[in-house]
Amino acid sequence: MSSQYLLNLRIRLPVLLLLLEAALILIFGFFVSYDHSQNLPRDYPVFQDVNLMVIFGFAYFQAFLYRYGFSTIGFNLLLAALGVQWAVIVDGFLFHFSAGKIRINLQSILTAIMSISTVLISRGAILGKANLMQLIWMAVMEVTVFTVNRWLAVNLLQIESHVSVMHVHLFGAFFGLMVSWMLYHSSLSWKAEKERSKPISDMFAVLGTLFLWIFWPSFNSVLITEQDKKWTAIYNTYLVMATSTIAAFSFSIATSKNGKLSMAHIQNATLAGGVALGFSASNIQQPWIAMVLGLAAGTISVLGMAYLQKHLDPALQIHDTCGVLYTFGLPSLLGGIIHVILILTNHNKNLSVFGCSALIEVGALSLSLCLSLFSGLLTGFILTCKLWKTPPVTKYFDDQVYWEFPHLAV
Amino acid sequence: MSSQYLLNLRIRLPVLLLLLEAALILIFGFFVSYDHSQNLPRDYPVFQDVNLMVIFGFAYFQAFLYRYGFSTIGFNLLLAALGVQWAVIVDGFLFHFSAGKIRINLQSILTAIMSISTVLISRGAILGKANLMQLIWMAVMEVTVFTVNRWLAVNLLQIESHVSVMHVHLFGAFFGLMVSWMLYHSSLSWKAEKERSKPISDMFAVLGTLFLWIFWPSFNSVLITEQDKKWTAIYNTYLVMATSTIAAFSFSIATSKNGKLSMAHIQNATLAGGVALGFSASNIQQPWIAMVLGLAAGTISVLGMAYLQKHLDPALQIHDTCGVLYTFGLPSLLGGIIHVILILTNHNKNLSVFGCSALIEVGALSLSLCLSLFSGLLTGFILTCKLWKTPPVTKYFDDQVYWEFPHLAV
Amino acid sequence: MSSQYLLNLRIRLPVLLLLLEAALILIFGFFVSYDHSQNLPRDYPVFQDVNLMVIFGFAYFQAFLYRYGFSTIGFNLLLAALGVQWAVIVDGFLFHFSAGKIRINLQSILTAIMSISTVLISRGAILGKANLMQLIWMAVMEVTVFTVNRWLAVNLLQIESHVSVMHVHLFGAFFGLMVSWMLYHSSLSWKAEKERSKPISDMFAVLGTLFLWIFWPSFNSVLITEQDKKWTAIYNTYLVMATSTIAAFSFSIATSKNGKLSMAHIQNATLAGGVALGFSASNIQQPWIAMVLGLAAGTISVLGMAYLQKHLDPALQIHDTCGVLYTFGLPSLLGGIIHVILILTNHNKNLSVFGCSALIEVGALSLSLCLSLFSGLLTGFILTCKLWKTPPVTKYFDDQVYWEFPHLAV
């Protein structure tokens, strides 16, 4: 890495960030004001649960690359800080714009935080392979398209607003995979030494996983306004996390040659249940259905990582650092399908009405899938541009490209 | 360790887990439904505090063995995920079964999470010495007996329900010690190199300790329904944590040969106050009483670890990896005794009535003690069976028996 | 370090701690009782957020010295446990003493926890350079003076009670700098090898930083009683954290010779926005003002660390281990100035009234500044006394002076 490369970044990156921030402040100054009429004090602790998940949980969850911890955590914070401001604005203009003003409340910031998790999921697919400028651009693109996607789902397809946010996992995973596909480089096809985890970095990663596991009931229930449905979502999510954990351990041992557990399986598959339940958290009335869903999601996630990843990734020419396809992609697809089936079977009185609402859900899923694939492709294509100064493959997965290390100083 | 051993586990363990899970799903399917009538939104954040303590706090609290971090944290999650489902059912059948249905609510899941902490405490005594199959069996046994114990205390002895749950520390500690006694092996009598902590693993362990310390007021107050008593429990617990911390630091220095602190003392004894206060958290009206109790509990805990453990453990042929006797066992015994004394002295108007209620508390303590000792003995005896494939002593405290390490792969 | 030194501590420290604790228990016994009339259940989760910040967040935030992690975290807990008890009493006697009794509630413990953060900030300036006896003495002194300072501000200057607590950052930083000045030693002028961080200790430090970042909206809003103002403080704090994060990343890269990020900048400057907003969190009605303030605070913090620290510290003969001047000192000064300007400009109807209230705020800031500087100087002077057995400079930043390390035992 020539020092010219970094000196270039030294000027471009601060200028880009500060210009973006200046633009954000101007937009906030002209359009945004606070609204206190809708807030309930009881919502604040659950807001903080979700904030903790996104800012802390996701950061440490992906911090398993032992030479890339600083970048994983630091860039996560920067992307969230920037993305939340941008998401508030896009969401505000699309959903809450009236009389020339956007009036924001706790719900707005919460929705922004949840929207930004698409970016953090997508980033998992290109973790260690993109520089900060590329990530910032991706964040701005992805939050915009995801919010447009929500707007289409809510206004055209009449999807409930809280369900539309639950598309984050699906959207984030497939967007990220497309970006990863565009950034693919043939020398990435083998697991490099730097791409491995060490026990100590895995200990940090499990830390993040556990916080995501614990607060997932908050994530799946926070936007639901009806109290009984909120409780149903909380119970279902707790059970689904429990059963996908059972599946993760069972199949991690069963798929191993020598009967040993893989920490990567445990970290990812224990969360698959929460992902899969997203769409139907408040609709499932029988605990056993949630439990079966969790078991299935955990199973798919482990089996995918154990058997599919090795063959699929090279075949598709995708390098998916965190395995987001298996933690978020497949489980959310499963969850979407189950959601549609549940709508059809739960209400068998009037099949035509529910057939229609099932069709709408299929439409919403297809919309998210298409938009995420297409916009991911476009974003990835733009990111291959030389302007972004992509780091060379030899500098992938390495904090030293971006961070000073005082202990290495003479 | 022959590869045959692990291949054996590779089949048995997934089959055992999946069969158990299938049984749980069937029972949930036939008997369990959701109940929303009792829930208060304000209970959810405190529920999450306790969830965080049990899933994350306990896991990292015990993660001080530097070669056993993955197993400590991973198995903790599995035991909790499995145990909570089982505890909901056992608790449901014993306490909430009517008209062929168990109606569960937040309280049910909360009680299940708290009940599972008996297992996590017991596990501390055999940490690093039992395999996953043994732990699963222990979890199922212990949760069952503990819930039966609660049922006896509540229905026969008319103990308040929230006090009956506070027996977790006493029950968990003595159950674990009995299991540890049965699994005792003479070559364990010296502190092996692998049984030591390293600064880095201690940093993770303190992390867990601090989360337990911080949220202990939630643990001691969450099940109390009367608001004033809830607040009293919160204040008392905060003060008791503070004073047992003072005791921990004072006596850790005082008992050291060279005036240095021991991280093991600090980790364990700072929590002893919260353990000891469990029974009487809402009954103590004067802050100074709580403070003295905390000071005493912290003192007992450090003195026990510093002077008793070295002599008592070999004499009793117990190997208590985490020192649960000194963190949970003795402090909860102290707390039980103080609870009885407080009942007798707090209400000196009508000694006969309160003498009776004191006697009942003595009965409840004895019941917990007897049941935990007896069922622990029985469980331990069953676990010595060859069927379980206990790992050999040379493989104790070692993650490599159970986990794949990618960084060691060629 | 002669063994005589440690043996000396072995007796003195426990005696000092236990005598202090005995005195606290006596005072609690004679004067303190519980008050349940003022408590709202919804306050408890936010109380726990702040508790988590102070007990856990501050501890890990300062744990970047790779050979001083145990002391950083352990002493933090001890100081908090002791300081909270003492702060409850001092606050009680000054603010809530009536009819010979102090009636405490959640608010009292909360105020005590927030007051103790002055000590934890000050400690950052002398991290690694003072022993436990010195820190205990400093804690007792500082909490007392800070509470007196609050009393003067509230009763003489009619400052709102919740704003008076927000002086913690200003007070803590300048008190600590004065103590650090008194303890200055010329051999400290170069960055010793032991004073550096390692990637692994920085990973723990970022953990603390993130928790502080996430829960800062709770810190800035918890004491505000009016609901609308509380929400305003929450929104403003969230935005201010976001923009100071942008500033931190931008200027960390811009000020680096080779365009790399410095983890020390990121850790400290991302929090500067929350510090600066403290005084005016509930008064700023336009989001863009908060955002500009956050950007300015983050910028000042990084620029201070990058350019000022190298020259100012040696010139002033101050050794500021954690850079508290740049994380807490300058940002809170900035926040104070902005607070005064906002009062003057926000209400331009009746300038004389608001000029008066602006003058009062200036008075409050000057009072905090003067009292912190003077009492810090006095405390530092007392700590230079030989009685305290200050460790020699060669033993600075080293856990082995205070802690036993089992893995080093033969």
mmCIF file of C-alpha atoms in Angstrom, chain C residues 141-142 145 171 175 178-179 370-380:
data_model
loop_
_atom_site.group_PDB
_atom_site.id
_atom_site.type_symbol
_atom_site.label_atom_id
_atom_site.label_comp_id
_atom_site.label_asym_id
_atom_site.label_seq_id
_atom_site.Cartn_x
_atom_site.Cartn_y
_atom_site.Cartn_z
ATOM 1 C CA MET C 141 -13.129 14.767 49.108
ATOM 2 C CA GLU C 142 -14.447 15.212 45.587
ATOM 3 C CA VAL C 145 -17.090 19.343 47.382
ATOM 4 C CA PHE C 171 -15.981 19.528 37.753
ATOM 5 C CA PHE C 175 -10.466 18.588 39.666
ATOM 6 C CA MET C 178 -5.269 19.750 39.390
ATOM 7 C CA VAL C 179 -4.625 16.500 41.232
ATOM 8 C CA CYS C 370 -13.219 27.621 40.824
ATOM 9 C CA LEU C 371 -14.321 25.021 43.342
ATOM 10 C CA SER C 372 -13.019 22.133 41.226
ATOM 11 C CA LEU C 373 -9.656 23.817 40.616
ATOM 12 C CA PHE C 374 -9.204 24.822 44.238
ATOM 13 C CA SER C 375 -10.405 21.581 45.815
ATOM 14 C CA GLY C 376 -8.453 19.582 43.234
ATOM 15 C CA LEU C 377 -5.343 21.519 44.128
ATOM 16 C CA LEU C 378 -5.918 20.941 47.827
ATOM 17 C CA THR C 379 -6.644 17.244 47.341
ATOM 18 C CA GLY C 380 -3.598 16.828 45.121
#
